[in-house]
PDB file of C-alpha atoms and ligand atoms in Angstrom:
ATOM      1  CA  MET A   1       0.000   0.000   0.000  1.00  0.00           C
ATOM      2  CA  ARG A   2       1.256   3.483  -0.856  1.00  0.00           C
ATOM      3  CA  ARG A   3       0.106   6.276   1.445  1.00  0.00           C
ATOM      4  CA  ASN A   4      -0.477   9.804   0.189  1.00  0.00           C
ATOM      5  CA  GLU A   5       0.776  12.948   1.931  1.00  0.00           C
ATOM      6  CA  ALA A   6      -2.420  13.457   3.943  1.00  0.00           C
ATOM      7  CA  GLU A   7      -2.248   9.886   5.225  1.00  0.00           C
ATOM      8  CA  LEU A   8       1.451  10.176   6.039  1.00  0.00           C
ATOM      9  CA  ALA A   9       0.732  13.353   8.004  1.00  0.00           C
ATOM     10  CA  LYS A  10      -1.716  11.455  10.228  1.00  0.00           C
ATOM     11  CA  MET A  11       0.753   8.607  10.690  1.00  0.00           C
ATOM     12  CA  ARG A  12       3.419  11.128  11.623  1.00  0.00           C
ATOM     13  CA  ARG A  13       1.089  12.449  14.347  1.00  0.00           C
ATOM     14  CA  ALA A  14       0.319   8.925  15.581  1.00  0.00           C
ATOM     15  CA  GLY A  15       4.049   8.280  15.678  1.00  0.00           C
ATOM     16  CA  LYS A  16       4.641  11.319  17.877  1.00  0.00           C
ATOM     17  CA  VAL A  17       2.062  10.048  20.346  1.00  0.00           C
ATOM     18  CA  VAL A  18       3.807   6.672  20.479  1.00  0.00           C
ATOM     19  CA  ALA A  19       7.145   8.433  21.067  1.00  0.00           C
ATOM     20  CA  GLU A  20       5.553  10.319  23.949  1.00  0.00           C
ATOM     21  CA  MET A  21       4.274   7.022  25.402  1.00  0.00           C
ATOM     22  CA  HIS A  22       7.863   5.782  25.234  1.00  0.00           C
ATOM     23  CA  GLU A  23       9.203   8.823  27.064  1.00  0.00           C
ATOM     24  CA  ALA A  24       6.537   8.640  29.776  1.00  0.00           C
ATOM     25  CA  THR A  25       6.804   4.897  30.416  1.00  0.00           C
ATOM     26  CA  ARG A  26      10.613   5.018  30.349  1.00  0.00           C
ATOM     27  CA  ALA A  27      10.605   7.735  32.986  1.00  0.00           C
ATOM     28  CA  ALA A  28       8.159   5.782  35.168  1.00  0.00           C
ATOM     29  CA  ALA A  29       9.843   2.363  34.921  1.00  0.00           C
ATOM     30  CA  LYS A  30      11.819   2.045  38.150  1.00  0.00           C
ATOM     31  CA  PRO A  31      12.409  -0.651  40.780  1.00  0.00           C
ATOM     32  CA  GLY A  32       9.203  -1.215  42.790  1.00  0.00           C
ATOM     33  CA  VAL A  33       6.852  -0.075  40.017  1.00  0.00           C
ATOM     34  CA  THR A  34       4.424  -2.616  38.503  1.00  0.00           C
ATOM     35  CA  THR A  35       3.920  -3.063  34.793  1.00  0.00           C
ATOM     36  CA  LEU A  36       0.222  -2.266  35.325  1.00  0.00           C
ATOM     37  CA  GLU A  37       1.247   1.188  36.566  1.00  0.00           C
ATOM     38  CA  LEU A  38       3.175   1.706  33.316  1.00  0.00           C
ATOM     39  CA  ASP A  39       0.034   0.855  31.358  1.00  0.00           C
ATOM     40  CA  GLN A  40      -1.799   3.638  33.198  1.00  0.00           C
ATOM     41  CA  VAL A  41       0.987   6.093  32.371  1.00  0.00           C
ATOM     42  CA  ALA A  42       0.593   5.186  28.697  1.00  0.00           C
ATOM     43  CA  ARG A  43      -3.204   5.486  28.875  1.00  0.00           C
ATOM     44  CA  ASP A  44      -2.797   9.011  30.230  1.00  0.00           C
ATOM     45  CA  VAL A  45      -0.677   9.981  27.198  1.00  0.00           C
ATOM     46  CA  LEU A  46      -3.274   8.606  24.768  1.00  0.00           C
ATOM     47  CA  GLU A  47      -6.039  10.513  26.521  1.00  0.00           C
ATOM     48  CA  ARG A  48      -4.029  13.745  26.652  1.00  0.00           C
ATOM     49  CA  ARG A  49      -3.314  13.558  22.908  1.00  0.00           C
ATOM     50  CA  GLY A  50      -6.828  12.548  21.835  1.00  0.00           C
ATOM     51  CA  ALA A  51      -5.503   9.264  20.472  1.00  0.00           C
ATOM     52  CA  THR A  52      -6.987   5.797  20.778  1.00  0.00           C
ATOM     53  CA  SER A  53      -5.267   2.472  21.401  1.00  0.00           C
ATOM     54  CA  ASN A  54      -4.631  -0.126  18.738  1.00  0.00           C
ATOM     55  CA  PHE A  55      -3.512  -2.647  21.374  1.00  0.00           C
ATOM     56  CA  LEU A  56      -6.523  -2.496  23.716  1.00  0.00           C
ATOM     57  CA  GLY A  57      -9.055  -5.109  22.608  1.00  0.00           C
ATOM     58  CA  TYR A  58      -6.807  -6.455  19.829  1.00  0.00           C
ATOM     59  CA  HIS A  59      -7.899 -10.138  19.827  1.00  0.00           C
ATOM     60  CA  GLY A  60      -8.975  -9.356  23.397  1.00  0.00           C
ATOM     61  CA  PHE A  61      -5.669  -7.849  24.608  1.00  0.00           C
ATOM     62  CA  PRO A  62      -6.465  -6.042  27.875  1.00  0.00           C
ATOM     63  CA  ALA A  63      -3.940  -3.153  27.884  1.00  0.00           C
ATOM     64  CA  VAL A  64      -2.575  -0.264  25.782  1.00  0.00           C
ATOM     65  CA  ILE A  65       1.052  -1.430  25.988  1.00  0.00           C
ATOM     66  CA  CYS A  66       2.894  -4.740  26.115  1.00  0.00           C
ATOM     67  CA  THR A  67       5.421  -5.166  28.923  1.00  0.00           C
ATOM     68  CA  SER A  68       7.888  -8.033  28.549  1.00  0.00           C
ATOM     69  CA  PRO A  69      10.594  -8.415  31.225  1.00  0.00           C
ATOM     70  CA  ASN A  70      13.870 -10.358  30.920  1.00  0.00           C
ATOM     71  CA  SER A  71      13.368 -13.659  29.028  1.00  0.00           C
ATOM     72  CA  MET A  72       9.947 -12.539  27.795  1.00  0.00           C
ATOM     73  CA  ILE A  73      10.296 -11.596  24.128  1.00  0.00           C
ATOM     74  CA  VAL A  74       7.021  -9.837  23.301  1.00  0.00           C
ATOM     75  CA  HIS A  75       3.300  -9.457  24.086  1.00  0.00           C
ATOM     76  CA  GLY A  76       3.561  -9.471  27.884  1.00  0.00           C
ATOM     77  CA  ILE A  77       0.369  -8.288  29.619  1.00  0.00           C
ATOM     78  CA  PRO A  78       0.823  -5.447  32.114  1.00  0.00           C
ATOM     79  CA  GLY A  79      -0.074  -6.645  35.593  1.00  0.00           C
ATOM     80  CA  GLY A  80       1.326  -7.247  39.037  1.00  0.00           C
ATOM     81  CA  TYR A  81       4.927  -7.855  38.009  1.00  0.00           C
ATOM     82  CA  VAL A  82       7.095  -5.597  40.185  1.00  0.00           C
ATOM     83  CA  LEU A  83      10.193  -4.262  38.417  1.00  0.00           C
ATOM     84  CA  GLU A  84      13.518  -5.061  40.066  1.00  0.00           C
ATOM     85  CA  GLU A  85      16.940  -3.517  39.840  1.00  0.00           C
ATOM     86  CA  GLY A  86      18.837  -5.356  37.100  1.00  0.00           C
ATOM     87  CA  ASP A  87      15.777  -6.313  35.029  1.00  0.00           C
ATOM     88  CA  ILE A  88      15.477  -5.486  31.391  1.00  0.00           C
ATOM     89  CA  LEU A  89      11.993  -4.551  30.232  1.00  0.00           C
ATOM     90  CA  SER A  90      10.581  -4.351  26.698  1.00  0.00           C
ATOM     91  CA  ILE A  91       7.756  -1.838  26.301  1.00  0.00           C
ATOM     92  CA  ASP A  92       5.700  -1.890  23.098  1.00  0.00           C
ATOM     93  CA  CYS A  93       3.315   1.021  22.488  1.00  0.00           C
ATOM     94  CA  GLY A  94       0.764   1.907  19.819  1.00  0.00           C
ATOM     95  CA  ALA A  95      -1.633   4.735  19.010  1.00  0.00           C
ATOM     96  CA  ILE A  96      -4.274   5.657  16.448  1.00  0.00           C
ATOM     97  CA  ILE A  97      -4.865   9.215  15.186  1.00  0.00           C
ATOM     98  CA  GLU A  98      -7.805   9.743  12.806  1.00  0.00           C
ATOM     99  CA  GLY A  99      -7.724   6.075  11.829  1.00  0.00           C
ATOM    100  CA  TYR A 100      -3.952   5.900  11.204  1.00  0.00           C
ATOM    101  CA  HIS A 101      -1.613   3.770  13.292  1.00  0.00           C
ATOM    102  CA  GLY A 102       1.765   4.070  14.953  1.00  0.00           C
ATOM    103  CA  ASP A 103       3.639   1.179  16.601  1.00  0.00           C
ATOM    104  CA  ALA A 104       7.037   1.172  18.304  1.00  0.00           C
ATOM    105  CA  ALA A 105       8.917  -0.632  21.058  1.00  0.00           C
ATOM    106  CA  PHE A 106      12.104  -0.323  23.079  1.00  0.00           C
ATOM    107  CA  THR A 107      13.914  -2.290  25.757  1.00  0.00           C
ATOM    108  CA  MET A 108      15.439  -0.587  28.798  1.00  0.00           C
ATOM    109  CA  GLY A 109      17.417  -1.500  31.870  1.00  0.00           C
ATOM    110  CA  ILE A 110      15.847  -1.069  35.304  1.00  0.00           C
ATOM    111  CA  GLY A 111      18.586   0.521  37.391  1.00  0.00           C
ATOM    112  CA  SER A 112      21.993  -0.926  36.652  1.00  0.00           C
ATOM    113  CA  ILE A 113      22.075  -4.054  34.495  1.00  0.00           C
ATOM    114  CA  SER A 114      24.663  -6.681  33.597  1.00  0.00           C
ATOM    115  CA  LYS A 115      27.222  -6.088  30.853  1.00  0.00           C
ATOM    116  CA  GLU A 116      25.656  -8.835  28.778  1.00  0.00           C
ATOM    117  CA  ALA A 117      22.189  -7.316  29.117  1.00  0.00           C
ATOM    118  CA  GLN A 118      23.521  -3.911  28.076  1.00  0.00           C
ATOM    119  CA  LYS A 119      25.236  -5.462  25.061  1.00  0.00           C
ATOM    120  CA  LEU A 120      21.949  -7.139  24.082  1.00  0.00           C
ATOM    121  CA  LEU A 121      20.116  -3.808  24.228  1.00  0.00           C
ATOM    122  CA  ASP A 122      22.809  -2.019  22.232  1.00  0.00           C
ATOM    123  CA  VAL A 123      23.037  -4.707  19.553  1.00  0.00           C
ATOM    124  CA  THR A 124      19.255  -5.057  19.156  1.00  0.00           C
ATOM    125  CA  GLU A 125      18.795  -1.304  18.773  1.00  0.00           C
ATOM    126  CA  ARG A 126      21.692  -1.189  16.313  1.00  0.00           C
ATOM    127  CA  SER A 127      20.108  -4.035  14.320  1.00  0.00           C
ATOM    128  CA  LEU A 128      16.871  -2.032  14.095  1.00  0.00           C
ATOM    129  CA  TRP A 129      18.693   0.979  12.646  1.00  0.00           C
ATOM    130  CA  ALA A 130      20.592  -1.250  10.206  1.00  0.00           C
ATOM    131  CA  GLY A 131      17.205  -2.532   9.029  1.00  0.00           C
ATOM    132  CA  ILE A 132      15.756   0.984   8.801  1.00  0.00           C
ATOM    133  CA  ASP A 133      18.674   2.042   6.589  1.00  0.00           C
ATOM    134  CA  GLN A 134      17.468  -0.480   3.997  1.00  0.00           C
ATOM    135  CA  LEU A 135      14.061   1.225   3.609  1.00  0.00           C
ATOM    136  CA  THR A 136      14.959   3.121   0.470  1.00  0.00           C
ATOM    137  CA  ARG A 137      12.930   3.367  -2.720  1.00  0.00           C
ATOM    138  CA  GLY A 138      13.820   0.618  -5.221  1.00  0.00           C
ATOM    139  CA  ASN A 139      15.435  -1.639  -2.626  1.00  0.00           C
ATOM    140  CA  ALA A 140      13.989  -5.097  -1.834  1.00  0.00           C
ATOM    141  CA  LEU A 141      11.994  -5.288   1.409  1.00  0.00           C
ATOM    142  CA  ASN A 142      13.738  -8.409   2.667  1.00  0.00           C
ATOM    143  CA  GLU A 143      17.086  -6.595   2.702  1.00  0.00           C
ATOM    144  CA  VAL A 144      15.763  -5.247   6.017  1.00  0.00           C
ATOM    145  CA  GLY A 145      15.867  -8.697   7.589  1.00  0.00           C
ATOM    146  CA  ARG A 146      19.227  -9.492   6.076  1.00  0.00           C
ATOM    147  CA  ALA A 147      20.706  -6.359   7.680  1.00  0.00           C
ATOM    148  CA  VAL A 148      19.052  -7.005  11.076  1.00  0.00           C
ATOM    149  CA  GLN A 149      20.258 -10.601  11.152  1.00  0.00           C
ATOM    150  CA  ALA A 150      23.821  -9.659  10.204  1.00  0.00           C
ATOM    151  CA  VAL A 151      24.140  -7.244  13.141  1.00  0.00           C
ATOM    152  CA  ALA A 152      22.533  -9.589  15.690  1.00  0.00           C
ATOM    153  CA  GLU A 153      24.460 -12.687  14.679  1.00  0.00           C
ATOM    154  CA  ALA A 154      27.809 -10.884  14.394  1.00  0.00           C
ATOM    155  CA  ALA A 155      27.411 -10.155  18.114  1.00  0.00           C
ATOM    156  CA  GLY A 156      26.752 -13.831  18.872  1.00  0.00           C
ATOM    157  CA  PHE A 157      23.005 -13.397  19.424  1.00  0.00           C
ATOM    158  CA  SER A 158      20.048 -14.927  17.578  1.00  0.00           C
ATOM    159  CA  VAL A 159      16.996 -13.501  15.824  1.00  0.00           C
ATOM    160  CA  VAL A 160      13.442 -14.686  16.561  1.00  0.00           C
ATOM    161  CA  ARG A 161      11.696 -16.184  13.511  1.00  0.00           C
ATOM    162  CA  GLU A 162       8.081 -16.692  14.628  1.00  0.00           C
ATOM    163  CA  TYR A 163       7.314 -12.986  15.141  1.00  0.00           C
ATOM    164  CA  VAL A 164       8.075 -10.352  12.527  1.00  0.00           C
ATOM    165  CA  GLY A 165       7.518  -6.752  11.493  1.00  0.00           C
ATOM    166  CA  HIS A 166       4.718  -5.618   9.214  1.00  0.00           C
ATOM    167  CA  ALA A 167       3.324  -2.967   6.978  1.00  0.00           C
ATOM    168  CA  ILE A 168       1.140  -0.483   8.879  1.00  0.00           C
ATOM    169  CA  GLY A 169      -1.461   2.144   7.997  1.00  0.00           C
ATOM    170  CA  THR A 170      -5.204   1.984   8.614  1.00  0.00           C
ATOM    171  CA  ALA A 171      -4.607  -1.263  10.496  1.00  0.00           C
ATOM    172  CA  MET A 172      -1.724  -2.011  12.829  1.00  0.00           C
ATOM    173  CA  HIS A 173      -0.768  -5.246  11.072  1.00  0.00           C
ATOM    174  CA  GLU A 174      -0.949  -5.056   7.292  1.00  0.00           C
ATOM    175  CA  GLN A 175       0.713  -7.165   4.608  1.00  0.00           C
ATOM    176  CA  PRO A 176       3.484  -7.694   3.750  1.00  0.00           C
ATOM    177  CA  GLN A 177       5.355  -9.028   6.770  1.00  0.00           C
ATOM    178  CA  VAL A 178       8.896  -7.831   7.478  1.00  0.00           C
ATOM    179  CA  PRO A 179      11.084 -10.731   8.639  1.00  0.00           C
ATOM    180  CA  ASN A 180      14.072  -9.988  10.846  1.00  0.00           C
ATOM    181  CA  TYR A 181      16.177 -12.511   8.927  1.00  0.00           C
ATOM    182  CA  TRP A 182      16.880 -13.284   5.306  1.00  0.00           C
ATOM    183  CA  PRO A 183      13.946 -15.490   4.231  1.00  0.00           C
ATOM    184  CA  GLY A 184      15.494 -16.601   0.935  1.00  0.00           C
ATOM    185  CA  THR A 185      13.427 -14.312  -1.268  1.00  0.00           C
ATOM    186  CA  ARG A 186      13.778 -10.607  -2.032  1.00  0.00           C
ATOM    187  CA  GLY A 187      10.201  -9.650  -1.242  1.00  0.00           C
ATOM    188  CA  PRO A 188       8.446  -6.626  -2.763  1.00  0.00           C
ATOM    189  CA  THR A 189      10.343  -3.678  -4.201  1.00  0.00           C
ATOM    190  CA  LEU A 190      10.041  -0.626  -1.949  1.00  0.00           C
ATOM    191  CA  LYS A 191       8.084   2.365  -3.170  1.00  0.00           C
ATOM    192  CA  THR A 192       7.616   5.900  -1.900  1.00  0.00           C
ATOM    193  CA  GLY A 193       4.661   5.987   0.500  1.00  0.00           C
ATOM    194  CA  ASN A 194       5.156   2.449   1.830  1.00  0.00           C
ATOM    195  CA  VAL A 195       5.123   2.390   5.642  1.00  0.00           C
ATOM    196  CA  PHE A 196       6.487  -0.426   7.794  1.00  0.00           C
ATOM    197  CA  ALA A 197       6.971  -1.344  11.425  1.00  0.00           C
ATOM    198  CA  VAL A 198      10.425  -2.904  11.668  1.00  0.00           C
ATOM    199  CA  GLU A 199      10.867  -4.762  14.950  1.00  0.00           C
ATOM    200  CA  PRO A 200      13.816  -7.056  15.630  1.00  0.00           C
ATOM    201  CA  MET A 201      13.492  -9.435  18.579  1.00  0.00           C
ATOM    202  CA  VAL A 202      16.966 -10.640  19.560  1.00  0.00           C
ATOM    203  CA  ASN A 203      17.834 -13.400  22.041  1.00  0.00           C
ATOM    204  CA  VAL A 204      21.103 -13.967  23.895  1.00  0.00           C
ATOM    205  CA  GLY A 205      20.674 -17.731  23.424  1.00  0.00           C
ATOM    206  CA  SER A 206      18.737 -19.767  20.890  1.00  0.00           C
ATOM    207  CA  PRO A 207      15.989 -18.250  18.719  1.00  0.00           C
ATOM    208  CA  GLU A 208      13.272 -20.699  19.824  1.00  0.00           C
ATOM    209  CA  THR A 209      10.176 -19.318  21.526  1.00  0.00           C
ATOM    210  CA  LEU A 210       7.442 -20.572  23.852  1.00  0.00           C
ATOM    211  CA  MET A 211       3.957 -19.194  24.523  1.00  0.00           C
ATOM    212  CA  LEU A 212       2.879 -19.009  28.165  1.00  0.00           C
ATOM    213  CA  ASP A 213      -0.509 -20.243  29.376  1.00  0.00           C
ATOM    214  CA  ASP A 214      -2.013 -16.745  29.255  1.00  0.00           C
ATOM    215  CA  GLY A 215      -2.066 -17.116  25.464  1.00  0.00           C
ATOM    216  CA  TRP A 216      -0.073 -13.900  24.947  1.00  0.00           C
ATOM    217  CA  SER A 217       3.326 -13.861  26.642  1.00  0.00           C
ATOM    218  CA  VAL A 218       6.095 -15.165  24.371  1.00  0.00           C
ATOM    219  CA  VAL A 219       9.333 -16.197  26.114  1.00  0.00           C
ATOM    220  CA  THR A 220      12.675 -17.615  25.038  1.00  0.00           C
ATOM    221  CA  ALA A 221      12.587 -21.420  25.111  1.00  0.00           C
ATOM    222  CA  ASP A 222      16.007 -21.539  26.812  1.00  0.00           C
ATOM    223  CA  GLY A 223      15.260 -18.821  29.375  1.00  0.00           C
ATOM    224  CA  SER A 224      17.873 -16.439  27.951  1.00  0.00           C
ATOM    225  CA  LEU A 225      17.342 -12.676  27.872  1.00  0.00           C
ATOM    226  CA  SER A 226      15.557 -11.092  24.908  1.00  0.00           C
ATOM    227  CA  ALA A 227      15.258  -7.522  23.621  1.00  0.00           C
ATOM    228  CA  HIS A 228      12.841  -5.843  21.208  1.00  0.00           C
ATOM    229  CA  PHE A 229      13.188  -2.514  19.399  1.00  0.00           C
ATOM    230  CA  GLU A 230      10.685  -1.180  16.871  1.00  0.00           C
ATOM    231  CA  HIS A 231       9.900   1.933  14.865  1.00  0.00           C
ATOM    232  CA  THR A 232       7.269   2.907  12.300  1.00  0.00           C
ATOM    233  CA  ILE A 233       9.028   4.184   9.158  1.00  0.00           C
ATOM    234  CA  ALA A 234       7.943   5.568   5.773  1.00  0.00           C
ATOM    235  CA  VAL A 235       9.836   5.171   2.507  1.00  0.00           C
ATOM    236  CA  THR A 236      10.257   8.698   1.120  1.00  0.00           C
ATOM    237  CA  PRO A 237      12.114  10.166  -1.872  1.00  0.00           C
ATOM    238  CA  ASP A 238      14.770  11.325   0.612  1.00  0.00           C
ATOM    239  CA  GLY A 239      15.158   7.932   2.305  1.00  0.00           C
ATOM    240  CA  PRO A 240      13.554   6.412   5.396  1.00  0.00           C
ATOM    241  CA  GLU A 241      11.508   8.738   7.628  1.00  0.00           C
ATOM    242  CA  VAL A 242      11.026   7.428  11.175  1.00  0.00           C
ATOM    243  CA  PHE A 243       7.625   8.504  12.541  1.00  0.00           C
ATOM    244  CA  THR A 244       7.887   7.166  16.093  1.00  0.00           C
ATOM    245  CA  VAL A 245      10.429   9.673  17.356  1.00  0.00           C
ATOM    246  CA  PRO A 246       9.766  12.847  19.384  1.00  0.00           C
TER     247      PRO A 246
HETATM  248 MG1   MG B 301       4.832  -3.002  18.451  1.00  0.00          MG
HETATM  249 MG1   MG B 302       4.610  -4.051  15.415  1.00  0.00          MG
END
């Protein structure tokens, strides 16, 4: 799907709201705070900005953010989990403005974290930006995954296969998917006005995943730490434009 200027303007606004949710939840995420409290912080941002949630009610999801600590990869439900010094926490946020979606995630340390955890965060974020750099007109979409995978694996980490990025616009999850690895095919050729959510999930150990009994929380099968970084990005004549930044 190619979005016109008016549509891109709305997605830019949705992206700013998501960036503000990031800032607010990052500031609130401290030892002793529950993930449910972070959800409330994010709800307050949505309300203040006149935005609605694309997460709340999505296949019955009960919150406006996903909170995934430590070995949880994605889709954690905010609740009674109390953050501890040394945790890492992935926070995924989304917003809708006038029917147009933004979606972005980051992983942060709670207080001081281990060297390995910090390396995981740095590498995963770097892999996201390597993927974003591939979002140029005329390039093949699956070059994104090739670039993400190269950065993650060069650091000795692995890339999750079962969960991937996606096109985004009037729905949060649109086709085509954006793998975080080279899938063996080039995928569609990128055009101006295409918008994608690129979202590497990187594990310290093996790439295998497990779903917990709540039907949402995805964890590493080997219990190793996992990080998740995501932005919503448009392909423009001047290169990639990241919407989910302040
Ligand atoms: Mg997301
Ligand atoms: Mg996404």
